[in-house]
Amino acid sequence: MGRITHVEITADEPAQAIRFYRDAFGWSSEESPFLPGYHLVRTGPGDGIDGAVMSRTYQPQPVILWLEVDDINASLAASVAAGGQQLGDVNEIPGEGLVCYLTDPTGMVLGLKQPTAS
């Protein structure tokens, strides 16, 4: 797979960024029960991609694309073989699936998510 399914926007002041996107574009948000300072955002009804606004203390890159994969370990292995680098461990978000950050050969941070099987 590898389809973009989620976008993270990082900010020095997440609350200020959330207010901006709410006021400018009508986005709604709710704080994650799993990670302090991480706010899930809904960008509106219909087709499109939802995401999150989080503190830059987690990742300094301004925007992070998340790719959905069938097998996170195989995708990480393929990414490393292609010149990427895994950042940290594979973690589980209860009820959501497995997640991990990696970089491409240029240093761009990406997220991989293997959804929980239905």
PDB file of C-alpha atoms in Angstrom:
ATOM      1  CA  MET A   1       0.000   0.000   0.000  1.00  0.00           C
ATOM      2  CA  GLY A   2       1.581   3.278   1.093  1.00  0.00           C
ATOM      3  CA  ARG A   3      -1.435   5.564   0.616  1.00  0.00           C
ATOM      4  CA  ILE A   4      -1.372   8.854   2.561  1.00  0.00           C
ATOM      5  CA  THR A   5      -4.025   8.570   5.280  1.00  0.00           C
ATOM      6  CA  HIS A   6      -3.035  11.094   7.969  1.00  0.00           C
ATOM      7  CA  VAL A   7      -1.079  14.360   8.258  1.00  0.00           C
ATOM      8  CA  GLU A   8       0.591  15.764  11.383  1.00  0.00           C
ATOM      9  CA  ILE A   9       1.228  19.489  11.724  1.00  0.00           C
ATOM     10  CA  THR A  10       3.794  20.364  14.370  1.00  0.00           C
ATOM     11  CA  ALA A  11       3.802  23.680  16.231  1.00  0.00           C
ATOM     12  CA  ASP A  12       5.714  25.375  19.019  1.00  0.00           C
ATOM     13  CA  GLU A  13       2.298  26.357  20.388  1.00  0.00           C
ATOM     14  CA  PRO A  14      -0.263  23.703  19.344  1.00  0.00           C
ATOM     15  CA  ALA A  15      -3.207  25.572  20.909  1.00  0.00           C
ATOM     16  CA  GLN A  16      -2.471  28.613  18.735  1.00  0.00           C
ATOM     17  CA  ALA A  17      -2.268  26.446  15.600  1.00  0.00           C
ATOM     18  CA  ILE A  18      -5.528  24.677  16.489  1.00  0.00           C
ATOM     19  CA  ARG A  19      -7.302  28.034  16.923  1.00  0.00           C
ATOM     20  CA  PHE A  20      -5.984  29.171  13.538  1.00  0.00           C
ATOM     21  CA  TYR A  21      -7.202  26.081  11.659  1.00  0.00           C
ATOM     22  CA  ARG A  22     -10.550  26.165  13.499  1.00  0.00           C
ATOM     23  CA  ASP A  23     -11.138  29.862  12.784  1.00  0.00           C
ATOM     24  CA  ALA A  24      -9.755  29.903   9.242  1.00  0.00           C
ATOM     25  CA  PHE A  25     -11.030  26.563   7.922  1.00  0.00           C
ATOM     26  CA  GLY A  26     -13.621  25.240  10.382  1.00  0.00           C
ATOM     27  CA  TRP A  27     -11.540  22.278  11.576  1.00  0.00           C
ATOM     28  CA  SER A  28     -12.545  20.629  14.858  1.00  0.00           C
ATOM     29  CA  SER A  29     -10.150  18.981  17.301  1.00  0.00           C
ATOM     30  CA  GLU A  30      -9.970  16.770  20.353  1.00  0.00           C
ATOM     31  CA  GLU A  31      -6.991  15.914  22.537  1.00  0.00           C
ATOM     32  CA  SER A  32      -5.675  12.380  22.164  1.00  0.00           C
ATOM     33  CA  PRO A  33      -6.194  10.131  25.194  1.00  0.00           C
ATOM     34  CA  PHE A  34      -2.835   8.485  24.442  1.00  0.00           C
ATOM     35  CA  LEU A  35      -0.356  11.355  24.022  1.00  0.00           C
ATOM     36  CA  PRO A  36      -0.366  14.703  25.888  1.00  0.00           C
ATOM     37  CA  GLY A  37      -0.216  17.728  23.576  1.00  0.00           C
ATOM     38  CA  TYR A  38      -1.410  15.700  20.594  1.00  0.00           C
ATOM     39  CA  HIS A  39      -4.708  16.907  19.130  1.00  0.00           C
ATOM     40  CA  LEU A  40      -6.635  14.927  16.528  1.00  0.00           C
ATOM     41  CA  VAL A  41      -8.243  17.190  13.920  1.00  0.00           C
ATOM     42  CA  ARG A  42     -11.196  16.639  11.625  1.00  0.00           C
ATOM     43  CA  THR A  43     -10.876  18.694   8.465  1.00  0.00           C
ATOM     44  CA  GLY A  44     -14.527  18.401   7.430  1.00  0.00           C
ATOM     45  CA  PRO A  45     -17.065  16.034   5.908  1.00  0.00           C
ATOM     46  CA  GLY A  46     -16.526  14.145   2.673  1.00  0.00           C
ATOM     47  CA  ASP A  47     -13.391  12.929   0.963  1.00  0.00           C
ATOM     48  CA  GLY A  48     -10.118  14.197   2.285  1.00  0.00           C
ATOM     49  CA  ILE A  49      -7.518  13.536   4.931  1.00  0.00           C
ATOM     50  CA  ASP A  50      -7.827  14.226   8.644  1.00  0.00           C
ATOM     51  CA  GLY A  51      -4.807  14.661  10.840  1.00  0.00           C
ATOM     52  CA  ALA A  52      -3.364  16.064  14.012  1.00  0.00           C
ATOM     53  CA  VAL A  53      -1.645  19.099  15.492  1.00  0.00           C
ATOM     54  CA  MET A  54       1.134  18.291  17.947  1.00  0.00           C
ATOM     55  CA  SER A  55       4.018  19.874  19.791  1.00  0.00           C
ATOM     56  CA  ARG A  56       7.325  20.147  17.937  1.00  0.00           C
ATOM     57  CA  THR A  57       8.930  18.507  20.947  1.00  0.00           C
ATOM     58  CA  TYR A  58       7.816  15.170  19.446  1.00  0.00           C
ATOM     59  CA  GLN A  59       9.138  15.812  15.921  1.00  0.00           C
ATOM     60  CA  PRO A  60      10.667  19.090  14.665  1.00  0.00           C
ATOM     61  CA  GLN A  61       9.606  18.756  11.003  1.00  0.00           C
ATOM     62  CA  PRO A  62       6.665  21.108  10.248  1.00  0.00           C
ATOM     63  CA  VAL A  63       4.467  18.537   8.440  1.00  0.00           C
ATOM     64  CA  ILE A  64       4.599  14.738   8.574  1.00  0.00           C
ATOM     65  CA  LEU A  65       2.783  12.498   6.102  1.00  0.00           C
ATOM     66  CA  TRP A  66       1.476   9.142   7.355  1.00  0.00           C
ATOM     67  CA  LEU A  67       1.307   6.138   5.042  1.00  0.00           C
ATOM     68  CA  GLU A  68      -0.957   3.150   5.631  1.00  0.00           C
ATOM     69  CA  VAL A  69       0.801  -0.185   5.112  1.00  0.00           C
ATOM     70  CA  ASP A  70      -0.272  -3.830   5.306  1.00  0.00           C
ATOM     71  CA  ASP A  71       2.842  -5.025   7.169  1.00  0.00           C
ATOM     72  CA  ILE A  72       4.784  -2.412   9.130  1.00  0.00           C
ATOM     73  CA  ASN A  73       7.854  -4.602   9.655  1.00  0.00           C
ATOM     74  CA  ALA A  74       8.121  -5.488   5.955  1.00  0.00           C
ATOM     75  CA  SER A  75       7.599  -1.821   5.014  1.00  0.00           C
ATOM     76  CA  LEU A  76      10.307  -0.719   7.458  1.00  0.00           C
ATOM     77  CA  ALA A  77      12.691  -3.331   6.067  1.00  0.00           C
ATOM     78  CA  ALA A  78      11.971  -2.195   2.489  1.00  0.00           C
ATOM     79  CA  SER A  79      12.422   1.445   3.524  1.00  0.00           C
ATOM     80  CA  VAL A  80      15.793   0.747   5.141  1.00  0.00           C
ATOM     81  CA  ALA A  81      16.882  -1.282   2.093  1.00  0.00           C
ATOM     82  CA  ALA A  82      15.908   1.689  -0.100  1.00  0.00           C
ATOM     83  CA  GLY A  83      18.100   4.059   1.935  1.00  0.00           C
ATOM     84  CA  GLY A  84      15.710   5.151   4.684  1.00  0.00           C
ATOM     85  CA  GLN A  85      16.232   4.955   8.432  1.00  0.00           C
ATOM     86  CA  GLN A  86      13.845   3.796  11.165  1.00  0.00           C
ATOM     87  CA  LEU A  87      13.307   6.355  13.949  1.00  0.00           C
ATOM     88  CA  GLY A  88      12.531   4.691  17.257  1.00  0.00           C
ATOM     89  CA  ASP A  89      10.492   1.599  17.977  1.00  0.00           C
ATOM     90  CA  VAL A  90       7.271   0.315  16.493  1.00  0.00           C
ATOM     91  CA  ASN A  91       4.518   1.284  18.961  1.00  0.00           C
ATOM     92  CA  GLU A  92       0.899   0.226  19.311  1.00  0.00           C
ATOM     93  CA  ILE A  93      -1.979   2.676  19.620  1.00  0.00           C
ATOM     94  CA  PRO A  94      -4.755   0.648  21.282  1.00  0.00           C
ATOM     95  CA  GLY A  95      -7.613   0.032  18.881  1.00  0.00           C
ATOM     96  CA  GLU A  96      -5.772   1.811  16.045  1.00  0.00           C
ATOM     97  CA  GLY A  97      -2.745  -0.280  15.106  1.00  0.00           C
ATOM     98  CA  LEU A  98       1.033  -0.237  14.923  1.00  0.00           C
ATOM     99  CA  VAL A  99       2.949   2.972  14.156  1.00  0.00           C
ATOM    100  CA  CYS A 100       6.541   4.045  13.592  1.00  0.00           C
ATOM    101  CA  TYR A 101       8.465   7.015  12.214  1.00  0.00           C
ATOM    102  CA  LEU A 102      11.200   6.712   9.588  1.00  0.00           C
ATOM    103  CA  THR A 103      13.171   9.007   7.305  1.00  0.00           C
ATOM    104  CA  ASP A 104      13.655   8.801   3.579  1.00  0.00           C
ATOM    105  CA  PRO A 105      17.236   9.166   2.233  1.00  0.00           C
ATOM    106  CA  THR A 106      16.887  12.974   2.206  1.00  0.00           C
ATOM    107  CA  GLY A 107      15.940  13.142   5.910  1.00  0.00           C
ATOM    108  CA  MET A 108      12.207  13.689   5.383  1.00  0.00           C
ATOM    109  CA  VAL A 109      10.293  12.192   8.329  1.00  0.00           C
ATOM    110  CA  LEU A 110       7.357   9.920   7.447  1.00  0.00           C
ATOM    111  CA  GLY A 111       5.005   7.879   9.595  1.00  0.00           C
ATOM    112  CA  LEU A 112       3.914   4.319   8.893  1.00  0.00           C
ATOM    113  CA  LYS A 113       0.699   2.838  10.267  1.00  0.00           C
ATOM    114  CA  GLN A 114      -0.465  -0.751  10.093  1.00  0.00           C
ATOM    115  CA  PRO A 115      -4.140  -0.579  11.101  1.00  0.00           C
ATOM    116  CA  THR A 116      -5.575  -3.070  13.573  1.00  0.00           C
ATOM    117  CA  ALA A 117      -7.157  -5.956  11.690  1.00  0.00           C
ATOM    118  CA  SER A 118     -10.949  -5.739  11.660  1.00  0.00           C
TER     119      SER A 118
END
